[in-house]
PDB file of C-alpha atoms in Angstrom:
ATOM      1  CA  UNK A   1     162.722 306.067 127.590  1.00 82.00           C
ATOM      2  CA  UNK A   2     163.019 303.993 123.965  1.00 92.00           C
ATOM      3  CA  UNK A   3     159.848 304.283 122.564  1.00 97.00           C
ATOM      4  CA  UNK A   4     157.494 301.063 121.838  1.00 98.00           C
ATOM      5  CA  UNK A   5     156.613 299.113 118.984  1.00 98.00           C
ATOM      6  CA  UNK A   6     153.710 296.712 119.187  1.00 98.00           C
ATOM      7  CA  UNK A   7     153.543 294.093 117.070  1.00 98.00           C
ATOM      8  CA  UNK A   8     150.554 291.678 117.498  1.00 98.00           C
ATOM      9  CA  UNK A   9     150.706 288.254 115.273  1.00 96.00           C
ATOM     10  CA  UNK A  10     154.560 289.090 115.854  1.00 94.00           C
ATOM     11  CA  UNK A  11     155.508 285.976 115.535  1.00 93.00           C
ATOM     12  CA  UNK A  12     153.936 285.489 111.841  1.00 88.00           C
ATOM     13  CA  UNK A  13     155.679 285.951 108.638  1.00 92.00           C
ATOM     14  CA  UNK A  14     154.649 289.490 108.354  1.00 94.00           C
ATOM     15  CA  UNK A  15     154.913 290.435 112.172  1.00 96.00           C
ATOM     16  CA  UNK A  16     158.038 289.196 112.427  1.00 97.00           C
ATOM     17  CA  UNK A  17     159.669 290.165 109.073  1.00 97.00           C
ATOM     18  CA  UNK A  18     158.013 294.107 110.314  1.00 98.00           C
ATOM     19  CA  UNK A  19     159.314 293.501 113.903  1.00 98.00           C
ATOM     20  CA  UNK A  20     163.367 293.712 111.959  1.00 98.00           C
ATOM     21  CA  UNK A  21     162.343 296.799 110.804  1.00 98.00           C
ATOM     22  CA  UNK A  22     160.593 298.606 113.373  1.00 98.00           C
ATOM     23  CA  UNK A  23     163.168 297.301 116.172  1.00 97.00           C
ATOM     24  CA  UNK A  24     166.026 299.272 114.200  1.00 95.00           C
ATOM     25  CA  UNK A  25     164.633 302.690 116.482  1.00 94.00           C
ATOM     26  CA  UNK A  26     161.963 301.038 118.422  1.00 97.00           C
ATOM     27  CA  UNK A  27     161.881 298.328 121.750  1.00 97.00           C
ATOM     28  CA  UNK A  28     159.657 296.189 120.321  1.00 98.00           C
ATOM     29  CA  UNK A  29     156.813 293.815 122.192  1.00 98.00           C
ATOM     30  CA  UNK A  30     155.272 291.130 120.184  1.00 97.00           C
ATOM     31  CA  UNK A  31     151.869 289.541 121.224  1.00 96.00           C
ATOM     32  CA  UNK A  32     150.952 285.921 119.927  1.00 96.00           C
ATOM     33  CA  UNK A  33     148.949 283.028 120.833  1.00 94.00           C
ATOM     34  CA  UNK A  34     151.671 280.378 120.255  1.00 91.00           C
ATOM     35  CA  UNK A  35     154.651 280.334 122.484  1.00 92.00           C
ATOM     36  CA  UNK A  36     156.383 277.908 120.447  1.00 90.00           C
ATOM     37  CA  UNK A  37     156.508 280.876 117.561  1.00 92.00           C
ATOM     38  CA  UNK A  38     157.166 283.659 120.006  1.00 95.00           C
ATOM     39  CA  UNK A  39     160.319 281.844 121.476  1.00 94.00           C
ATOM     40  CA  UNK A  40     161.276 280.913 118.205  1.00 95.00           C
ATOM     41  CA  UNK A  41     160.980 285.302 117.198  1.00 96.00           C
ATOM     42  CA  UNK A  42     162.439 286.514 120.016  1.00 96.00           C
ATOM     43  CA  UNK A  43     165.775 284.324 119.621  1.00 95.00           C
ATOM     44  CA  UNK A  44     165.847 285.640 115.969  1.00 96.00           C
ATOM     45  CA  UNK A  45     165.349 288.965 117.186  1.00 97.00           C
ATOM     46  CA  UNK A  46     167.898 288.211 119.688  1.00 95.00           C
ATOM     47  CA  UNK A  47     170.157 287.183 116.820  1.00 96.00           C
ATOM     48  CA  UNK A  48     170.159 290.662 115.136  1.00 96.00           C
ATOM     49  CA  UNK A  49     170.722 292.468 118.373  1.00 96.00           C
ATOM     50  CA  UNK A  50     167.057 293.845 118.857  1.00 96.00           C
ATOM     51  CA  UNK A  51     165.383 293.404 122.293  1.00 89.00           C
ATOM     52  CA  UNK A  52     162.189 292.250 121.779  1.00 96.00           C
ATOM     53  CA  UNK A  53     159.811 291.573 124.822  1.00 97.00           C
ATOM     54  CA  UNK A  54     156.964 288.570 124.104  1.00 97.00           C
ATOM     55  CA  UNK A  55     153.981 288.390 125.429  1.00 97.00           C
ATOM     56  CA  UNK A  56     151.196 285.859 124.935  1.00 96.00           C
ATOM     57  CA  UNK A  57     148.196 287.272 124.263  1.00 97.00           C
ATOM     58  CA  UNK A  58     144.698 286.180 122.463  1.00 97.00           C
ATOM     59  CA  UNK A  59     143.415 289.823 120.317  1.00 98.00           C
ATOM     60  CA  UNK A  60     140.046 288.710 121.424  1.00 98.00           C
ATOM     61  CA  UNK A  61     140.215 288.823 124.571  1.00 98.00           C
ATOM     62  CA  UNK A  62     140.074 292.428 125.938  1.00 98.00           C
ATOM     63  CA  UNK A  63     141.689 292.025 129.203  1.00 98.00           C
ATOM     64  CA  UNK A  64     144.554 290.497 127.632  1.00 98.00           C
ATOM     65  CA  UNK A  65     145.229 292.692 125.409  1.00 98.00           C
ATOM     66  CA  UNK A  66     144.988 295.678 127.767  1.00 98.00           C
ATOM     67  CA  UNK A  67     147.408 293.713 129.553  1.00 98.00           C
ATOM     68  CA  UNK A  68     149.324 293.608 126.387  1.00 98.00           C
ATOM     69  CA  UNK A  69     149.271 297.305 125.930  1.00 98.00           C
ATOM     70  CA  UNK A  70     150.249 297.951 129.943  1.00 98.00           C
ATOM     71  CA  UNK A  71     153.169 295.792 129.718  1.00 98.00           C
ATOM     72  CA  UNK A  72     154.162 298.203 126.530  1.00 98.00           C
ATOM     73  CA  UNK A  73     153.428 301.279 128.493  1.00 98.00           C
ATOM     74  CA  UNK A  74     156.026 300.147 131.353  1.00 97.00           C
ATOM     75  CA  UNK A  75     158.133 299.999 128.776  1.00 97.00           C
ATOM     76  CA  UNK A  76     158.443 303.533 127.629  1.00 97.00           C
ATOM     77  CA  UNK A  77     155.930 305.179 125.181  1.00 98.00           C
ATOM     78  CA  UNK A  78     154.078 303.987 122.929  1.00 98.00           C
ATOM     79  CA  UNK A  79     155.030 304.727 118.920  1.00 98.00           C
ATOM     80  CA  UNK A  80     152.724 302.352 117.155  1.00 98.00           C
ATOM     81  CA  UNK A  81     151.394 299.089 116.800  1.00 98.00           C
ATOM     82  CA  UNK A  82     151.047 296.783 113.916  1.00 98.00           C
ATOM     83  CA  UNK A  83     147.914 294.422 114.347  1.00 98.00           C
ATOM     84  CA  UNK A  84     148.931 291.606 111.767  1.00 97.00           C
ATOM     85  CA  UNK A  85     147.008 289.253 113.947  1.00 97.00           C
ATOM     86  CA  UNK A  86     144.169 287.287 112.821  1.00 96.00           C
ATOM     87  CA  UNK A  87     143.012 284.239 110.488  1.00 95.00           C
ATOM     88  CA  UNK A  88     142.623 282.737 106.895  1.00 92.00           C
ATOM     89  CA  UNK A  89     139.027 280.780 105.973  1.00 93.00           C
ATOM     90  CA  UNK A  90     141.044 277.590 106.554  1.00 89.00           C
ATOM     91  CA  UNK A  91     141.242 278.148 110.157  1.00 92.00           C
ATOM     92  CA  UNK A  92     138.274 277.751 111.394  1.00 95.00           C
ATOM     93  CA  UNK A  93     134.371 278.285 111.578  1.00 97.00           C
ATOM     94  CA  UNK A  94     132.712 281.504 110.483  1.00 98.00           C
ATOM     95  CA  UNK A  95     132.078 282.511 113.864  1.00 98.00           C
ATOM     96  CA  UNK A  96     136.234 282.435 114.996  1.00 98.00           C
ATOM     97  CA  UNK A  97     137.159 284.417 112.122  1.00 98.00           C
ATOM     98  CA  UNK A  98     134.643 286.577 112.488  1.00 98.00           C
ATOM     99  CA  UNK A  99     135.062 287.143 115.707  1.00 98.00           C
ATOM    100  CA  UNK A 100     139.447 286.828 115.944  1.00 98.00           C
ATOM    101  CA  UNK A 101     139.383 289.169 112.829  1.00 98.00           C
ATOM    102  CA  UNK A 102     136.893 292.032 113.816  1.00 98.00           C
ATOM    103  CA  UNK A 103     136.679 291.618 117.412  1.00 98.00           C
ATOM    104  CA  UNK A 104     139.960 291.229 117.901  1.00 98.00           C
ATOM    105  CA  UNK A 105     140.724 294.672 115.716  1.00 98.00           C
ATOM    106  CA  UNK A 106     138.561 296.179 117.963  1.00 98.00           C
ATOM    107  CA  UNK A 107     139.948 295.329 121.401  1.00 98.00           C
ATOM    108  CA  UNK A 108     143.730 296.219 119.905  1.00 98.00           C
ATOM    109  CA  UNK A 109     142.092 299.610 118.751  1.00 98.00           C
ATOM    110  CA  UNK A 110     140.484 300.749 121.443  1.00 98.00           C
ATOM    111  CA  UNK A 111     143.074 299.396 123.793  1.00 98.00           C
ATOM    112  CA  UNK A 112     145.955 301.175 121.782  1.00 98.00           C
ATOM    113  CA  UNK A 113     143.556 304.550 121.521  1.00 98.00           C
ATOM    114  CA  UNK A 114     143.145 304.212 125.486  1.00 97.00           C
ATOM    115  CA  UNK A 115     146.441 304.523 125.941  1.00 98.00           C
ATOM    116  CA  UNK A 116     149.275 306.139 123.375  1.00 98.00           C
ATOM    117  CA  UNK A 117     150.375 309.602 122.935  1.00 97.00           C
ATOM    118  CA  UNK A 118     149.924 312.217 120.319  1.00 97.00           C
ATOM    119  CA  UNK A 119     151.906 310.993 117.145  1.00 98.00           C
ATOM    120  CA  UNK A 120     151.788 307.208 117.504  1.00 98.00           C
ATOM    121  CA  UNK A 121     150.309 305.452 114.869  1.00 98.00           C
ATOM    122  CA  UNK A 122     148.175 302.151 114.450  1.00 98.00           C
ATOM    123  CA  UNK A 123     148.268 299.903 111.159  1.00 98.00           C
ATOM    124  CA  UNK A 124     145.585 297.302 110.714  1.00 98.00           C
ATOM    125  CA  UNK A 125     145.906 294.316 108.190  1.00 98.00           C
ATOM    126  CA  UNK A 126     142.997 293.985 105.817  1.00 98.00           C
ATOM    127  CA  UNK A 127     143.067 292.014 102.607  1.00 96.00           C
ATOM    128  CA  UNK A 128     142.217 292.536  99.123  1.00 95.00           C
ATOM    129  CA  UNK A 129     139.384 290.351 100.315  1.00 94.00           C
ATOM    130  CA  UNK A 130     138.139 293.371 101.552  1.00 96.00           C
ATOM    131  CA  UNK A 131     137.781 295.127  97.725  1.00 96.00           C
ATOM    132  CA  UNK A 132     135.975 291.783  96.226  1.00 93.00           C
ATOM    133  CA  UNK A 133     132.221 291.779  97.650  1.00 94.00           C
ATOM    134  CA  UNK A 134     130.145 294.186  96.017  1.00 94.00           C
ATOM    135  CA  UNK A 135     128.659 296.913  98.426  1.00 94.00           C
ATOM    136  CA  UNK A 136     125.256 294.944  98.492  1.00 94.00           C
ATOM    137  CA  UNK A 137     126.796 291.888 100.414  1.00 95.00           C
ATOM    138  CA  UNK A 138     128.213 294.036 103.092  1.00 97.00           C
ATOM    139  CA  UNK A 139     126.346 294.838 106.200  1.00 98.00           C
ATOM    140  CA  UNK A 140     128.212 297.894 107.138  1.00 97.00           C
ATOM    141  CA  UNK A 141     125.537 299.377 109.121  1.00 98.00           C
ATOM    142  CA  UNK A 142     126.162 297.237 111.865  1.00 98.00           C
ATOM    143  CA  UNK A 143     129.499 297.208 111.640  1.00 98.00           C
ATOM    144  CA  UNK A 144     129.387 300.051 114.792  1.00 98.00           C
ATOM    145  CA  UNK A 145     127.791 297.648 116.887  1.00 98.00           C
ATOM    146  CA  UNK A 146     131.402 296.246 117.070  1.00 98.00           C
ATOM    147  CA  UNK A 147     131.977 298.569 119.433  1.00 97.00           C
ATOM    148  CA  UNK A 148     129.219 299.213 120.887  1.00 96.00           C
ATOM    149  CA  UNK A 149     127.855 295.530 121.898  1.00 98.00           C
ATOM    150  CA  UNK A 150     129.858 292.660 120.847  1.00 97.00           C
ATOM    151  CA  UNK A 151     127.609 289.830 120.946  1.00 98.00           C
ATOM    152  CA  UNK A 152     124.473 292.083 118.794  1.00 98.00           C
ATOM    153  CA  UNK A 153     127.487 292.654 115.786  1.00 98.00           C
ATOM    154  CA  UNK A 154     128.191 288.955 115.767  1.00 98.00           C
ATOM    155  CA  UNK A 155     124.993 288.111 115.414  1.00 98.00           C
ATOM    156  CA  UNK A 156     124.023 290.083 112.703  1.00 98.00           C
ATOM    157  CA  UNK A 157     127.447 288.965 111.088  1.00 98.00           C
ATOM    158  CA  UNK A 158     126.275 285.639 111.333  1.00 98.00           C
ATOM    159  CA  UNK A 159     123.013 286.301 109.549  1.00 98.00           C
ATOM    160  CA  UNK A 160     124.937 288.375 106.749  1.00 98.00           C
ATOM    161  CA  UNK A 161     127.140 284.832 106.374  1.00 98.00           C
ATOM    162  CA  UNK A 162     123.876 282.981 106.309  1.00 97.00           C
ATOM    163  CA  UNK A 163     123.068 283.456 102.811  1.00 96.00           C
ATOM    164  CA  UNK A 164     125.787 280.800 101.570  1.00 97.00           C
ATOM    165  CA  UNK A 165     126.431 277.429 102.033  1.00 97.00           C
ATOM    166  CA  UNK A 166     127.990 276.383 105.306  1.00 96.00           C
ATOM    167  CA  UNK A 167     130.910 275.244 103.421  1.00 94.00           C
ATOM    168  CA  UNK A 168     131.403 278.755 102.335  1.00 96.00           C
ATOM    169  CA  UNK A 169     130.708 280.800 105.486  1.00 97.00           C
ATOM    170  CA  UNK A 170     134.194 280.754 106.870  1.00 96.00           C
ATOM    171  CA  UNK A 171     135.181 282.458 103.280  1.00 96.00           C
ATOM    172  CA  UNK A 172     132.133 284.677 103.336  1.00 98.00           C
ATOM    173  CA  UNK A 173     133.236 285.340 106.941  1.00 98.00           C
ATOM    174  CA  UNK A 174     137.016 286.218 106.365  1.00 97.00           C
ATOM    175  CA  UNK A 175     135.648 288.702 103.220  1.00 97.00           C
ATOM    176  CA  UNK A 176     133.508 290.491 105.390  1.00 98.00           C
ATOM    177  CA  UNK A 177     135.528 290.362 108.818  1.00 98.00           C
ATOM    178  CA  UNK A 178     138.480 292.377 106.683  1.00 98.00           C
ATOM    179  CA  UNK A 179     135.682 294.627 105.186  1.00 98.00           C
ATOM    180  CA  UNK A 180     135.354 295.383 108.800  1.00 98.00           C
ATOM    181  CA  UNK A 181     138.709 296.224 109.670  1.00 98.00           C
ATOM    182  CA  UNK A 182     138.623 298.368 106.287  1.00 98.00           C
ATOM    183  CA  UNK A 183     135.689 300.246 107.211  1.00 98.00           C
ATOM    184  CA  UNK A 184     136.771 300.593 110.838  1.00 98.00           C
ATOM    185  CA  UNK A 185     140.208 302.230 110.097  1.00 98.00           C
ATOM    186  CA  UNK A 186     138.044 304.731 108.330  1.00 98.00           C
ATOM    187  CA  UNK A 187     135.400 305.521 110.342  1.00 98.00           C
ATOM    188  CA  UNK A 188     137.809 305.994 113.712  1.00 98.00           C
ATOM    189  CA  UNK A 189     139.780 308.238 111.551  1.00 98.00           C
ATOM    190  CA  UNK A 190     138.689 311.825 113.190  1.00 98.00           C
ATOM    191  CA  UNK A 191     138.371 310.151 116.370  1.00 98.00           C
ATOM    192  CA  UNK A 192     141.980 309.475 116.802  1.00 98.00           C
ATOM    193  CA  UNK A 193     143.214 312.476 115.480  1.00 98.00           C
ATOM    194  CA  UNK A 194     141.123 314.091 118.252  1.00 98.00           C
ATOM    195  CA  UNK A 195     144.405 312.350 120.104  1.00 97.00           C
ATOM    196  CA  UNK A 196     146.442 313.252 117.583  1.00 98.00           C
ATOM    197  CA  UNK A 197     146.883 309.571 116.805  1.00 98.00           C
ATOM    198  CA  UNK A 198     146.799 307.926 113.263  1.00 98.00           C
ATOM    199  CA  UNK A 199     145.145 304.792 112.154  1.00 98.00           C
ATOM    200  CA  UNK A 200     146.058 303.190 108.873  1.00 98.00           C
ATOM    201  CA  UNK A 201     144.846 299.600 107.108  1.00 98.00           C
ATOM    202  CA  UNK A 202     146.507 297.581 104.654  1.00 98.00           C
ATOM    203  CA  UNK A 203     145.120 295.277 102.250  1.00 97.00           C
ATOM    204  CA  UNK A 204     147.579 292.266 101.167  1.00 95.00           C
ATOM    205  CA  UNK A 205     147.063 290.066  98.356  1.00 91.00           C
ATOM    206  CA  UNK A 206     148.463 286.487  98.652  1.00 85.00           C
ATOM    207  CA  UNK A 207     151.478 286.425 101.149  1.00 83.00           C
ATOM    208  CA  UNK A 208     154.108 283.872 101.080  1.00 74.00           C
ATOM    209  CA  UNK A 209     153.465 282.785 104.726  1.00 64.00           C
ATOM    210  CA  UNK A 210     152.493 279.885 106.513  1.00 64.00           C
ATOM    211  CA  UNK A 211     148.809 281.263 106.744  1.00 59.00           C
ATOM    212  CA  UNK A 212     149.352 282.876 103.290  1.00 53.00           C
ATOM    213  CA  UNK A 213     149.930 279.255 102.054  1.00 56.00           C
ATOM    214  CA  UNK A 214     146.568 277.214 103.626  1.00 58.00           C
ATOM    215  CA  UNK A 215     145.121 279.163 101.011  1.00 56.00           C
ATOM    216  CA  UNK A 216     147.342 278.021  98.203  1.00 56.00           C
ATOM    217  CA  UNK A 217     144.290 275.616  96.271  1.00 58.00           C
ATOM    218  CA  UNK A 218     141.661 277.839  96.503  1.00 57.00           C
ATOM    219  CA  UNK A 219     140.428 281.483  97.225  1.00 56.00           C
ATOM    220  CA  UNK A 220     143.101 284.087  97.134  1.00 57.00           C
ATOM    221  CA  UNK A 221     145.675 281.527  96.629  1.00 58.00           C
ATOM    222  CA  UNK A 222     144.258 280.527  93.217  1.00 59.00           C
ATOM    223  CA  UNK A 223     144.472 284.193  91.699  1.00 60.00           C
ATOM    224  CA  UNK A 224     148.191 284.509  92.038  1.00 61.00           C
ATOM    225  CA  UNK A 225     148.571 283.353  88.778  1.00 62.00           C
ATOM    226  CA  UNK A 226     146.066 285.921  87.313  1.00 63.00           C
ATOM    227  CA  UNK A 227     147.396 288.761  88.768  1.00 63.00           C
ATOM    228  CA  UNK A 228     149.182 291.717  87.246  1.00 67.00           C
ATOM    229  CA  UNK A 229     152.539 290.577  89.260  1.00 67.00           C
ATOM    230  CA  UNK A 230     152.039 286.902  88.449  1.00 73.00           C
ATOM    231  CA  UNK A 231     153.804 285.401  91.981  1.00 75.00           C
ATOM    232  CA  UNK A 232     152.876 285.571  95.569  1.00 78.00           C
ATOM    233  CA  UNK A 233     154.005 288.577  97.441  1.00 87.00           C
ATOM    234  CA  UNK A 234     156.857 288.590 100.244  1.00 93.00           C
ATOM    235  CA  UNK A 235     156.481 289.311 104.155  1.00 93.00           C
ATOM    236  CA  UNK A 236     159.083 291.829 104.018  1.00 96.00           C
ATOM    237  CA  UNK A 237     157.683 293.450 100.854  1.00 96.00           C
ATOM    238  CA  UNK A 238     154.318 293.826 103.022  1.00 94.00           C
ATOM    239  CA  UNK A 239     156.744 294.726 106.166  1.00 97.00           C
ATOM    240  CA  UNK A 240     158.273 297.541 104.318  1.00 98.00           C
ATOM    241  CA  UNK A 241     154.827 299.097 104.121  1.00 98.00           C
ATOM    242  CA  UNK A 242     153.226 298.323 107.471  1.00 98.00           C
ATOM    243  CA  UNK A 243     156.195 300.025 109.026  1.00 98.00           C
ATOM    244  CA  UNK A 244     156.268 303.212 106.514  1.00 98.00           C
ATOM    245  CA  UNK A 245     152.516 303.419 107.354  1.00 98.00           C
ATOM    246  CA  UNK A 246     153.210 304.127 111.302  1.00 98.00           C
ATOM    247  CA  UNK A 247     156.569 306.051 111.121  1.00 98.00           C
ATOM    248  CA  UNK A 248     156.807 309.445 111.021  1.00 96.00           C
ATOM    249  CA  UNK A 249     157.399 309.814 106.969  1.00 97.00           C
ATOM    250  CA  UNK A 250     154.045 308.894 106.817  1.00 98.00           C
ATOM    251  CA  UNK A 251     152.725 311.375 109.093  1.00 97.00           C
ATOM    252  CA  UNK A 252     149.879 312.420 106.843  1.00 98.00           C
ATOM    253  CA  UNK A 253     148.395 309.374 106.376  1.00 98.00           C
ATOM    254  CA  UNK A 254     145.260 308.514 107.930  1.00 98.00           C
ATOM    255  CA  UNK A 255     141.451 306.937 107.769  1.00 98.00           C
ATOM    256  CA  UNK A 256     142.648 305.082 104.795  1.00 98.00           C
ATOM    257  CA  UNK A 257     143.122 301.850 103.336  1.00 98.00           C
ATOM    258  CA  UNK A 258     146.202 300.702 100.831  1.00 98.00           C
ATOM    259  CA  UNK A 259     145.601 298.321  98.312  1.00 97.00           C
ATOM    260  CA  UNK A 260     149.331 295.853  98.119  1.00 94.00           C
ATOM    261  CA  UNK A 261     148.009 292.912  95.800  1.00 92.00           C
ATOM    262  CA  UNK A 262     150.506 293.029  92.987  1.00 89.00           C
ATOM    263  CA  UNK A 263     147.595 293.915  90.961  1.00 89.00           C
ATOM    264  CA  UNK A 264     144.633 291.542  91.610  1.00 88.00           C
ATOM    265  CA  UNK A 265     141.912 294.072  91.790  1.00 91.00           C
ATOM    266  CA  UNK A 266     143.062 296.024  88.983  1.00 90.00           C
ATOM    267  CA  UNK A 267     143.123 292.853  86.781  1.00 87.00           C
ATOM    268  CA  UNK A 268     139.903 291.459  87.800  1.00 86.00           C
ATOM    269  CA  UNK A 269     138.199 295.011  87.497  1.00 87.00           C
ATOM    270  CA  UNK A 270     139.582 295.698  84.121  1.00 87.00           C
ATOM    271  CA  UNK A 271     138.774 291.546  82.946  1.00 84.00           C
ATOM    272  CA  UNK A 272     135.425 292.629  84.090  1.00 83.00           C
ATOM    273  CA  UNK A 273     134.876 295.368  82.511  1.00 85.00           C
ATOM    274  CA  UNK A 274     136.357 294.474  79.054  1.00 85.00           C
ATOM    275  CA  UNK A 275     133.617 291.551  79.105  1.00 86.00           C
ATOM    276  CA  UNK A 276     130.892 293.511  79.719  1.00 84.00           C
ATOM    277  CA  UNK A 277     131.896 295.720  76.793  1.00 84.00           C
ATOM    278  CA  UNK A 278     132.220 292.573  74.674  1.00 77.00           C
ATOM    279  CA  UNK A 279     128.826 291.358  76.093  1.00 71.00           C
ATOM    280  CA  UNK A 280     126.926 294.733  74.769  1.00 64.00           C
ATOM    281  CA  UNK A 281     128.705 294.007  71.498  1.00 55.00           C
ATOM    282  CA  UNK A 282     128.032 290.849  70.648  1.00 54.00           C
ATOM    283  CA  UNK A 283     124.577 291.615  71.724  1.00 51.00           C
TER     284      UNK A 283
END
């Protein structure tokens, strides 16, 4: 049987633009909440000759997505899945991103760890989000109870958002949701190779997409400009990754996270630095 390509948020700029890659070798099955968008990336699909199976599917909701992973598994064997699903500050209240973002990393996880064979591979999408907070903002010590019990880890996420202004939460929210899915790509590392399975994230900078772009005016939007690369990145440039990271060239690559930001980090690390050395001279 073809082997399986799972692609949730397929209908997105990245899930899609990884879907024309991945569907070169691969059936491919794309999971998204809008049908409008999955008809609309299925047809384009169509259009290049790959046979793409949708499925609608909310990440947050377990069932579904073991649904979504059974209807894969019918399909012939599983070879990876690329979880681009999830939300930008603009979207919504603290508690939905939260809870699309790291819950919904968690049902896709387990779900995809329940059921694949040795040598498939799973890439989650972080963001350089994820590299900003300092260590002291980060409540990583209940980040297991993701796992574990659902409704304790939200809570304590929603005392860790607490501290800023409700204005800010959904931001704080998104930084710390994609610290999640960071950390939890690490920890689950010698788990999954227990299955011989790989797990992989991704950190993006600012993405030309239409979720990419309801950040344009402010948060990782604004730095663009600032950056090493001065201009926002592409959804294939991020594709071309995301579907290196689960094929078999990549086969030693696990429990890590890659940095793709055109150099936003760097620059604000460096700025940083160079004005605390000018700080202790001037001083």
């Amino acid at each position: 049987m073809e082997p399986v390509s799972v692609i949730t948020g397929g209908a997105g700029g990245m899930g899609l633009a990884t879907a024309k890659l991945l569907g070169r070798q691969h059936r491919i099955v794309l999971c998204d909440v809008r049908d409008d968008r999955l008809d609309a990336a299925t047809a384009a699909l169509d259009d290049l000759g790959i046979t793409a199976t949708a499925v609608h599917c909310d990440v947050t909701d377990a069932d579904a997505v073991a649904a979504l992973l059974k209807t894969a598994t019918d399909l012939g064997p599983i070879a990876s899945v690329v979880h681009t699903a999830g939300v930008s500050p603009s979207m919504g209240d603290a508690d939905y991103v939260m809870t699309t973002n790291a819950i919904g990393t968690v049902n896709v996880n387990e779900a995809f760890f329940g059921v694949a064979g040795e040598g498939a591979a799973i890439v989650n999408v972080a963001s350089m989000a994820a590299h900003m907070l300092p260590d002291s903002l980060i409540p990583s010590g209940h980040f297991p109870l993701a796992v574990a019990d659902r409704d304790a880890f939200l809570a304590e996420m929603a005392t860790a958002c607490s501290i800023a202004p409700e204005e800010a939460r959904s931001g704080l929210a998104y930084a710390l949701s994609k610290s999640f899915v960071k950390w939890y790509s690490a920890a689950q590392a010698e788990r999954f190779n227990g299955r011989g399975l790989r797990i992989v994230s991704v950190s993006p900078g600012s993405v030309d997409t239409e979720m990419g772009r309801l950040e344009e005016k402010a948060g990782a939007g604004a730095m663009v400009t600032d950056a090493a690369v001065p201009r926002w990145g592409t959804a294939e440039e991020m594709a071309e990754l995301l579907a290196f990271c689960v094929s078999d060239r990549a086969g030693y690559l696990t429990g890590t996270d890659i940095l793709n930001d055109g150099g936003v980090i760097a620059s604000m690390t460096e700025r940083a630095r160079r004005n605390a050395a000018f700080g202790q001279v001037s001083t």
